[in-house]
Structures are given as structure tokens and as C-alpha cells.
CSV table of C-alpha atoms and ligand atoms in Angstrom, one decimal:
chain,number,residue,atom,x,y,z
A,16,MET,CA,54.6,49.2,-32.5
A,17,MET,CA,53.4,45.8,-31.2
A,18,ASN,CA,49.8,45.2,-30.4
A,19,ILE,CA,49.4,44.9,-26.6
A,20,TYR,CA,46.8,42.4,-25.3
A,21,ASP,CA,45.0,43.0,-22.0
A,22,LEU,CA,45.6,39.3,-21.2
A,23,ALA,CA,47.7,36.5,-22.6
A,24,ILE,CA,46.6,33.0,-21.5
A,25,ILE,CA,49.3,30.3,-21.7
A,26,GLY,CA,47.8,26.8,-22.1
A,27,SER,CA,44.8,25.7,-24.0
A,28,GLY,CA,43.3,23.1,-21.7
A,29,PRO,CA,40.0,23.5,-19.9
A,30,ALA,CA,41.6,26.1,-17.5
A,31,GLY,CA,43.0,28.3,-20.3
A,32,LEU,CA,40.0,28.0,-22.6
A,33,ASN,CA,37.5,28.8,-19.9
A,34,ALA,CA,39.5,31.7,-18.7
A,35,SER,CA,39.4,33.0,-22.3
A,36,ILE,CA,35.6,32.6,-22.5
A,37,TYR,CA,35.1,34.6,-19.3
A,38,ALA,CA,37.7,37.2,-20.3
A,39,SER,CA,36.0,37.7,-23.7
A,40,ARG,CA,32.6,38.1,-22.1
A,41,TYR,CA,34.1,40.8,-19.8
A,42,GLY,CA,35.4,42.5,-23.0
A,43,ILE,CA,39.0,41.8,-22.2
A,44,LYS,CA,41.2,41.6,-25.3
A,45,ASN,CA,42.8,38.2,-24.8
A,46,VAL,CA,44.9,35.7,-26.7
A,47,VAL,CA,45.3,31.9,-26.0
A,48,ILE,CA,48.7,30.3,-26.7
A,49,GLY,CA,48.8,26.6,-26.4
A,50,GLY,CA,50.0,23.2,-27.6
A,51,VAL,CA,47.1,20.9,-28.1
A,52,ALA,CA,43.7,22.7,-27.9
A,53,GLY,CA,41.8,20.9,-25.2
A,54,GLY,CA,44.9,19.9,-23.3
A,55,LEU,CA,44.6,16.6,-21.4
A,56,THR,CA,40.9,16.2,-22.4
A,57,THR,CA,42.2,15.1,-25.8
A,58,GLN,CA,43.7,12.0,-24.1
A,59,THR,CA,40.5,11.2,-22.2
A,60,HIS,CA,38.5,8.3,-23.6
A,61,GLU,CA,35.1,9.4,-22.3
A,62,ILE,CA,34.1,12.2,-20.0
A,63,GLY,CA,31.1,11.4,-17.8
A,64,ASN,CA,31.4,14.0,-15.0
A,65,TRP,CA,30.9,17.3,-16.8
A,66,LEU,CA,27.7,18.9,-15.6
A,67,GLY,CA,24.8,18.6,-18.1
A,68,THR,CA,26.7,16.2,-20.4
A,69,GLU,CA,26.1,12.6,-19.5
A,70,LYS,CA,28.8,11.2,-21.8
A,71,ILE,CA,31.2,12.8,-24.3
A,72,ALA,CA,34.4,11.6,-26.0
A,73,GLY,CA,37.5,13.5,-24.9
A,74,TRP,CA,38.4,14.7,-28.4
A,75,GLU,CA,34.9,16.0,-29.0
A,76,PHE,CA,34.8,17.9,-25.7
A,77,ALA,CA,38.2,19.4,-26.6
A,78,GLN,CA,37.0,20.4,-30.1
A,79,LYS,CA,33.8,21.9,-28.8
A,80,SER,CA,35.7,23.9,-26.1
A,81,ALA,CA,38.0,25.4,-28.7
A,82,GLU,CA,35.1,26.2,-31.0
A,83,HIS,CA,33.3,27.9,-28.1
A,84,VAL,CA,36.4,30.1,-27.5
A,85,LYS,CA,36.5,31.1,-31.2
A,86,THR,CA,32.9,32.2,-31.2
A,87,TYR,CA,34.1,35.3,-29.4
A,88,GLY,CA,36.6,36.0,-32.2
A,89,THR,CA,39.5,35.2,-29.8
A,90,GLU,CA,42.8,34.5,-31.4
A,91,MET,CA,44.2,31.0,-30.5
A,92,ILE,CA,47.9,30.5,-31.4
A,93,PRO,CA,49.0,26.9,-31.7
A,94,ALA,CA,52.5,27.3,-30.3
A,95,LEU,CA,54.3,27.0,-27.0
A,96,VAL,CA,55.6,29.9,-25.0
A,97,ASP,CA,59.4,29.5,-24.6
A,98,GLU,CA,60.1,32.5,-22.4
A,99,ILE,CA,58.4,35.3,-20.5
A,100,LYS,CA,60.0,38.6,-19.8
A,101,LYS,CA,58.6,41.5,-17.7
A,102,ASN,CA,59.5,45.1,-18.5
A,103,GLU,CA,57.8,47.5,-16.2
A,104,ASP,CA,54.1,46.6,-16.4
A,105,VAL,CA,54.2,44.7,-19.7
A,106,PHE,CA,55.0,41.0,-20.3
A,107,THR,CA,56.7,39.9,-23.5
A,108,LEU,CA,56.1,36.3,-24.4
A,109,PHE,CA,58.5,34.6,-26.8
A,110,LEU,CA,56.7,31.8,-28.8
A,111,SER,CA,58.1,28.6,-30.3
A,112,ASP,CA,57.0,29.8,-33.8
A,113,GLY,CA,59.2,32.9,-33.5
A,114,LYS,CA,56.4,35.3,-32.7
A,115,LYS,CA,56.4,37.8,-29.8
A,116,ILE,CA,53.3,38.7,-27.8
A,117,GLU,CA,52.9,41.6,-25.4
A,118,ALA,CA,50.3,41.6,-22.7
A,119,LYS,CA,49.4,43.6,-19.6
A,120,THR,CA,48.4,40.4,-17.6
A,121,VAL,CA,49.1,36.7,-17.9
A,122,ILE,CA,47.2,33.6,-16.8
A,123,LEU,CA,49.4,30.5,-16.5
A,124,ALA,CA,47.4,27.3,-17.4
A,125,MET,CA,50.1,24.9,-18.6
A,126,GLY,CA,48.7,21.9,-16.7
A,127,THR,CA,50.8,18.9,-15.9
A,128,LYS,CA,52.9,16.2,-17.6
A,129,HIS,CA,53.0,12.5,-17.0
A,130,ARG,CA,55.2,11.1,-14.3
A,131,HIS,CA,57.6,8.4,-15.6
A,132,LEU,CA,58.2,5.0,-14.1
A,133,GLY,CA,62.0,5.6,-13.9
A,134,VAL,CA,62.9,2.0,-14.6
A,135,PRO,CA,65.5,0.5,-17.0
A,136,GLY,CA,64.1,0.0,-20.5
A,137,GLU,CA,61.4,2.8,-20.1
A,138,LYS,CA,63.2,5.5,-22.1
A,139,GLU,CA,64.6,3.1,-24.7
A,140,LEU,CA,61.1,1.6,-25.4
A,141,ALA,CA,59.0,4.7,-25.2
A,142,GLY,CA,56.8,4.7,-28.2
A,143,LYS,CA,57.7,1.1,-28.8
A,144,GLY,CA,55.3,-0.4,-26.4
A,145,VAL,CA,55.7,2.1,-23.5
A,146,SER,CA,52.9,4.7,-23.6
A,147,TYR,CA,51.5,7.4,-21.4
A,148,CYS,CA,48.1,7.7,-23.1
A,149,ALA,CA,45.7,4.8,-23.5
A,150,THR,CA,43.3,6.8,-25.6
A,151,CYS,CA,46.0,7.8,-28.1
A,152,ASP,CA,47.7,4.5,-28.4
A,153,GLY,CA,45.3,1.8,-27.2
A,154,PHE,CA,44.1,1.1,-30.7
A,155,PHE,CA,47.4,-0.5,-31.6
A,156,TYR,CA,46.9,-3.3,-29.0
A,157,LYS,CA,43.9,-5.0,-30.5
A,158,GLY,CA,44.0,-8.6,-29.4
A,159,LYS,CA,47.3,-8.1,-27.5
A,160,THR,CA,48.4,-8.3,-23.9
A,161,VAL,CA,49.0,-5.0,-22.1
A,162,ALA,CA,49.6,-3.7,-18.6
A,163,VAL,CA,48.4,-0.5,-17.0
A,164,VAL,CA,50.6,0.8,-14.1
A,165,GLY,CA,48.8,2.8,-11.4
A,166,GLY,CA,45.7,2.8,-9.2
A,167,ASN,CA,44.1,6.2,-9.7
A,168,ASP,CA,41.1,7.3,-11.8
A,169,SER,CA,43.3,7.7,-15.0
A,170,ALA,CA,44.8,4.3,-14.5
A,171,ALA,CA,41.4,2.6,-13.9
A,172,GLY,CA,39.8,4.4,-16.8
A,173,ALA,CA,42.7,3.3,-19.0
A,174,ALA,CA,42.3,-0.3,-17.9
A,175,VAL,CA,38.6,-0.3,-18.7
A,176,PHE,CA,39.2,1.4,-22.0
A,177,LEU,CA,41.9,-1.1,-23.0
A,178,GLY,CA,39.6,-4.0,-21.8
A,179,ASP,CA,37.5,-3.3,-24.9
A,180,ILE,CA,40.5,-3.5,-27.3
A,181,ALA,CA,43.2,-5.8,-25.9
A,182,GLU,CA,43.0,-9.5,-25.3
A,183,LYS,CA,44.3,-9.2,-21.7
A,184,VAL,CA,44.9,-6.3,-19.4
A,185,TYR,CA,47.0,-6.5,-16.2
A,186,MET,CA,46.7,-3.7,-13.8
A,187,ILE,CA,49.9,-3.4,-11.8
A,188,TYR,CA,49.6,-1.3,-8.7
A,189,ARG,CA,52.0,-0.8,-5.8
A,190,GLY,CA,49.1,-0.4,-3.3
A,191,ASP,CA,46.7,-3.1,-1.9
A,192,LYS,CA,43.5,-1.3,-2.9
A,193,LEU,CA,42.6,0.9,-5.9
A,194,ARG,CA,42.2,4.6,-5.1
A,195,CYS,CA,39.8,5.4,-7.9
A,196,GLU,CA,36.1,6.3,-8.0
A,197,SER,CA,34.0,3.2,-7.2
A,198,PHE,CA,32.4,3.6,-10.6
A,199,TRP,CA,35.8,2.5,-12.1
A,200,GLY,CA,36.4,-0.2,-9.4
A,201,THR,CA,33.0,-1.8,-10.3
A,202,ALA,CA,33.8,-1.7,-14.1
A,203,ILE,CA,37.2,-3.4,-13.5
A,204,ALA,CA,35.7,-6.0,-11.2
A,205,LYS,CA,33.1,-6.9,-13.8
A,206,ASN,CA,35.6,-7.2,-16.7
A,207,PRO,CA,37.1,-10.8,-16.8
A,208,LYS,CA,39.9,-9.5,-19.2
A,209,ILE,CA,41.4,-7.4,-16.4
A,210,THR,CA,43.6,-9.0,-13.8
A,211,MET,CA,44.8,-7.0,-10.8
A,212,LEU,CA,48.4,-7.3,-9.5
A,213,TYR,CA,48.4,-5.5,-6.2
A,214,ASN,CA,51.5,-4.7,-4.1
A,215,THR,CA,53.6,-4.9,-7.2
A,216,ASN,CA,56.0,-2.7,-9.0
A,217,ILE,CA,57.8,-3.0,-12.3
A,218,LYS,CA,61.6,-3.3,-11.9
A,219,GLU,CA,62.5,-3.4,-15.5
A,220,ILE,CA,61.0,-3.3,-19.0
A,221,LYS,CA,62.5,-5.8,-21.5
A,222,GLY,CA,62.5,-5.9,-25.2
A,223,VAL,CA,64.7,-5.4,-28.3
A,224,GLU,CA,62.8,-3.5,-30.9
A,225,LYS,CA,59.6,-3.4,-28.8
A,226,VAL,CA,58.3,-4.3,-25.4
A,227,GLU,CA,58.3,-8.0,-24.7
A,228,SER,CA,58.0,-8.4,-21.0
A,229,VAL,CA,58.4,-6.7,-17.6
A,230,ILE,CA,60.2,-7.8,-14.5
A,231,LEU,CA,58.1,-7.6,-11.3
A,232,ASP,CA,59.2,-7.2,-7.7
A,233,ASN,CA,56.4,-9.5,-6.6
A,234,PRO,CA,56.1,-12.7,-8.6
A,235,PHE,CA,52.8,-13.4,-10.4
A,236,ASN,CA,51.8,-17.1,-11.0
A,237,GLY,CA,55.3,-18.1,-9.7
A,238,SER,CA,57.3,-15.9,-12.1
A,239,ASP,CA,58.8,-12.5,-11.8
A,240,GLU,CA,58.7,-12.0,-15.6
A,241,LEU,CA,55.4,-11.1,-17.2
A,242,LYS,CA,55.1,-11.3,-21.0
A,243,LEU,CA,53.2,-8.5,-22.6
A,244,ASN,CA,53.1,-6.2,-25.7
A,245,GLY,CA,52.4,-2.8,-24.2
A,246,ILE,CA,52.6,-0.8,-20.9
A,247,PHE,CA,50.6,2.2,-20.1
A,248,ALA,CA,52.0,4.2,-17.3
A,249,GLU,CA,49.3,6.1,-15.4
A,250,ILE,CA,51.1,7.0,-12.2
A,251,GLY,CA,50.3,10.6,-11.8
A,252,SER,CA,51.7,13.9,-13.0
A,253,VAL,CA,54.0,16.8,-12.3
A,254,PRO,CA,53.3,20.5,-13.0
A,255,VAL,CA,54.8,22.1,-16.1
A,256,ILE,CA,56.6,25.0,-14.6
A,257,ASP,CA,59.9,25.3,-16.5
A,258,LEU,CA,58.7,28.4,-18.1
A,259,VAL,CA,58.2,30.3,-14.9
A,260,GLU,CA,61.3,29.1,-13.0
A,261,ASP,CA,63.2,32.3,-13.8
A,262,LEU,CA,60.3,34.6,-12.8
A,263,GLY,CA,60.6,33.6,-9.2
A,264,ILE,CA,56.9,32.7,-8.8
A,265,GLU,CA,56.2,30.9,-5.6
A,266,THR,CA,55.5,27.1,-5.8
A,267,ASP,CA,54.9,24.5,-3.1
A,268,GLU,CA,57.4,21.7,-2.4
A,269,GLU,CA,56.0,19.6,-5.4
A,270,GLY,CA,56.3,22.5,-7.8
A,271,TYR,CA,52.6,23.5,-8.0
A,272,ILE,CA,52.1,27.2,-8.4
A,273,LYS,CA,50.8,28.8,-5.2
A,274,ILE,CA,47.6,30.9,-5.8
A,275,ASP,CA,45.3,32.9,-3.6
A,276,GLN,CA,41.5,32.5,-3.8
A,277,SER,CA,41.3,34.7,-6.8
A,278,GLY,CA,44.0,32.8,-8.7
A,279,ARG,CA,46.8,35.4,-8.2
A,280,THR,CA,50.3,34.2,-8.0
A,281,SER,CA,53.1,35.8,-6.0
A,282,GLU,CA,54.1,37.9,-9.1
A,283,LYS,CA,52.0,41.0,-9.8
A,284,GLY,CA,50.1,40.7,-13.1
A,285,ILE,CA,50.4,36.9,-13.2
A,286,TRP,CA,47.5,34.6,-12.4
A,287,ALA,CA,47.5,30.8,-12.6
A,288,ALA,CA,44.6,28.3,-13.1
A,289,GLY,CA,44.0,24.5,-13.4
A,290,ASP,CA,46.1,21.5,-12.7
A,291,ILE,CA,49.3,23.5,-12.4
A,292,THR,CA,48.2,25.3,-9.2
A,293,THR,CA,47.8,24.5,-5.5
A,294,GLY,CA,44.1,25.5,-5.9
A,295,SER,CA,41.0,23.3,-5.6
A,296,ASP,CA,42.8,21.1,-3.1
A,297,LYS,CA,44.9,19.8,-6.1
A,298,PHE,CA,41.8,17.9,-7.3
A,299,LYS,CA,42.7,17.7,-10.9
A,300,GLN,CA,39.5,17.6,-12.9
A,301,ILE,CA,38.0,19.4,-15.9
A,302,ILE,CA,35.5,21.2,-13.7
A,303,THR,CA,38.0,22.4,-11.2
A,304,ALA,CA,40.4,23.6,-13.9
A,305,ALA,CA,37.6,25.4,-15.8
A,306,SER,CA,36.4,27.0,-12.6
A,307,GLU,CA,39.9,28.2,-11.7
A,308,GLY,CA,40.1,29.7,-15.2
A,309,ALA,CA,36.9,31.6,-14.7
A,310,ILE,CA,38.0,32.9,-11.2
A,311,ALA,CA,41.3,34.0,-12.6
A,312,ALA,CA,39.6,35.9,-15.5
A,313,HIS,CA,37.2,37.5,-13.1
A,314,SER,CA,40.2,38.7,-11.0
A,315,VAL,CA,42.1,39.9,-14.0
A,316,GLN,CA,39.0,42.0,-15.0
A,317,LYS,CA,39.0,43.7,-11.6
A,318,PHE,CA,42.7,44.4,-11.8
A,319,LEU,CA,42.5,45.9,-15.3
A,320,LYS,CA,39.6,48.1,-14.3
A,321,LYS,CA,41.7,49.7,-11.7
B,26,FAD,C1,43.7,9.9,-19.2
B,26,FAD,C2,43.0,11.0,-18.5
B,26,FAD,C3,41.6,10.9,-18.3
B,26,FAD,C4,41.0,12.0,-17.6
B,26,FAD,N1,39.6,11.9,-17.4
B,26,FAD,C5,39.0,12.9,-16.8
B,26,FAD,C6,37.5,12.9,-16.6
B,26,FAD,O1,36.9,11.9,-17.1
B,26,FAD,N2,36.9,13.9,-16.0
B,26,FAD,C7,37.6,15.0,-15.5
B,26,FAD,O2,37.0,15.9,-15.0
B,26,FAD,N3,39.0,15.0,-15.7
B,26,FAD,C8,39.6,14.0,-16.3
B,26,FAD,N4,41.0,14.1,-16.4
B,26,FAD,C9,41.7,15.3,-15.9
B,26,FAD,C10,41.6,16.5,-16.8
B,26,FAD,O3,41.8,16.2,-18.1
B,26,FAD,C11,42.5,17.6,-16.3
B,26,FAD,O4,42.3,17.9,-14.9
B,26,FAD,C12,42.3,18.9,-17.1
B,26,FAD,O5,42.5,18.7,-18.5
B,26,FAD,C13,43.3,20.0,-16.6
B,26,FAD,O6,43.1,21.1,-17.3
B,26,FAD,P1,44.3,22.2,-17.4
B,26,FAD,O7,43.8,23.3,-18.4
B,26,FAD,O8,44.7,22.7,-16.1
B,26,FAD,O9,45.6,21.5,-18.0
B,26,FAD,P2,45.8,20.6,-19.3
B,26,FAD,O10,44.5,20.0,-19.8
B,26,FAD,O11,46.9,19.7,-19.0
B,26,FAD,O12,46.2,21.7,-20.5
B,26,FAD,C14,47.4,22.3,-20.4
B,26,FAD,C15,47.7,23.0,-21.7
B,26,FAD,O13,48.9,23.8,-21.6
B,26,FAD,C16,49.6,23.6,-22.8
B,26,FAD,N5,51.0,24.0,-22.5
B,26,FAD,C17,51.9,23.4,-21.7
B,26,FAD,N6,53.1,24.1,-21.7
B,26,FAD,C18,52.9,25.2,-22.5
B,26,FAD,C19,53.7,26.3,-22.9
B,26,FAD,N7,55.0,26.4,-22.5
B,26,FAD,N8,53.2,27.2,-23.8
B,26,FAD,C20,51.9,27.1,-24.2
B,26,FAD,N9,51.1,26.1,-23.8
B,26,FAD,C21,51.6,25.1,-23.0
B,26,FAD,C22,49.4,22.2,-23.2
B,26,FAD,O14,49.8,21.9,-24.5
B,26,FAD,C23,47.9,22.0,-22.9
B,26,FAD,O15,47.2,22.4,-24.0
B,26,FAD,C24,41.7,13.1,-17.1
B,26,FAD,C25,43.1,13.2,-17.3
B,26,FAD,C26,43.7,12.1,-18.0
B,26,FAD,C27,45.2,12.2,-18.2
């Protein structure tokens, strides 16, 4: 007979890992199943807004978070959940490594994935100059010319990070004013290597074996073609909900999982936490994801007690 967990947490980003810490401290027998331990924090260059930690590299934060979970003896399975089935009051999770897990409750914490630009050349040149992670790939652009597309915190952070590596950074943004924290705005303004191209979109990415240039809808220096070696798309994200589409869990019009104030979804026995939810006013941050994880674990504990 299969070992039944009280709680299966799907996703090993800040929401899932913090849910696990709280669950373990409540004595709930839990398991974390996830791709990269630390989730998106592994793609973050430097975290400077986590309470009590002035500055920490993303990879280090991720590693410490996973180690923290393991101090409670919690099992962390480095796999993806491919399917969830409910049979009476037990959930069966089918994992990408062929394993099956059974649990009485589930917390969904699968986060988000990067939004694509949707222009010709993007798909063909992905991994050949088109990237969605400056922290992961920035290193390859030492002394080169790159562009960051977007105007949010992630885009601004990526531009500043790349400013330390690349020779030249263009920040291409469709709006006329950045919508990032002023901290980043000041860092960009101070860096002579970064040039802003406002009110501009990329129409096409060109290159044979690798990215060579982009075609802009608003000419820069009299030309609509901008030569460069790499493009970092930082234009937001969409929730990872394919897994729950068959379960009929309620989402909003953008696909974010609707939760109540205790993290409960519309499906009995299933909670959700972090960037994947409509919670925290969709303010996608480590602290909000972690706190939604804690709240969900707290609610699961009350549910299991009953
Ligand atoms: C470049 C960048 C910089 C950032 N900088 C900061 C910052 O400085 N400060 C800050 O507060 N926030 C920052 N953020 C935002 C922050 O990283 C996220 O808000 C946070 O990581 C969300 O946590 P999460 O647990 O909800 O999701 P995620 O971190 O996205 O984790 C989701 C996890 O779920 C896993 N998963 C997905 N599908 C499945 C599946 N089917 N089965 C099992 N596992 C699955 C993934 O592998 C991943 O491990 C940044 C984000 C980016 C992209």
C-alpha cells in the first residue's frame, strides 16, 4: 500500500518551500515536488528586499531556502507533476520520473513562466541570442551589445546586471516611462552603457546561426535596424496552470488561480500560493509568495485537524 502524505506541495519556489517549512513545524507530513529548487529566485541576480538580508545572490538564497526545508527531514523530489487525479478524498500525483504520490491535501505553487515576444525570429533564435534570463545567460555577452525588452523591475534589474558585463545595453520599452522601482531607475540613469529606447517595439529578430539585429517599429538614430548580439525578453509572465486545467479549478481571466484569504482554491483539498494565484494583489515577489505559502500551510493544518 502506498504511503499517504498529509500534504503534497507542487512547486519548489519560495511559496512551495515556505509552505513546507510551516507545514513541517505544524507536524504535517509533507513532500515537495518541484523543478528547480528555489524557482525563479535562481534567475535573480541579487535580492535586496528580503527582510533582514541586505543583499544576497539569487542562487544562494535558493540554496539556503532548500537547505532550510531539508533541516526538517522533508522529502524534496526533483521532478515535475504531470497529472493530478482525485479519488474520493485522496489525490494521486503522477510524476515525470514515473513515481506516484498520494496525499490528502495539495498546495499548488507552480509559479509563472516568461511571456514571449511573439515576433518572427524569436523561436528560431531562442538559445542563440534570444534569452529569458539575464542571470543565467548574461555571462556569454561579455564585451558585446545586447538589448533588454521591457520596463518592469525584472527588465530594469536585467539591464543593470548586463551593464556590468556587456559593452552596450539597449533597453527597449513600448511605454514612455519605466514602471520599475526608483532604485532601478536611478541605477539605469547613472550607467552610461545603458541607452533607453522608449515607445519602441521589436518587429522582428534577424540572424542566421545567431542573433545579428532587430527591426524596430520606431527608428533609432535614423535606422529601424539595430545591430546586436543578444536579446533578453523581460516582458512579464503567465501562470503555469496546464496541470490543473482538467481539475476545473477557478481562475481569473488571465489564468491566475483564484484563492480566498486562506489560500483555498475552488476545489476542496486544494490550496494555491505564490505567483500563480490572484492573491497579494498579484504583487509577484519573494516575500508575498513566501507569505502565501505560510498562510496556505496554516489553513491546511486547520483542515487536517478537523
Ligand atoms: C529576473 C527576476 C528577478 C527577480 N527579482 C526579485 C527580487 O529581487 N525580489 C523579489 O522579491 N522578487 C523578485 N523576483 C520575483 C520572485 O522571484 C517571484 O515572485 C517568486 O520566485 C515567486 O515564487 P513562487 O514560489 O510563487 O514561484 P516560482 O519561483 O516561479 O517557483 C515555481 C516552482 O514551481 C515549479 N513547477 C512548475 N511547474 C511544476 C510542475 N508541473 N510540477 C512541479 N513543479 C513545478 C518550478 O520548477 C519552480 O520551482 C524576480 C523574478 C525574476 C524573474
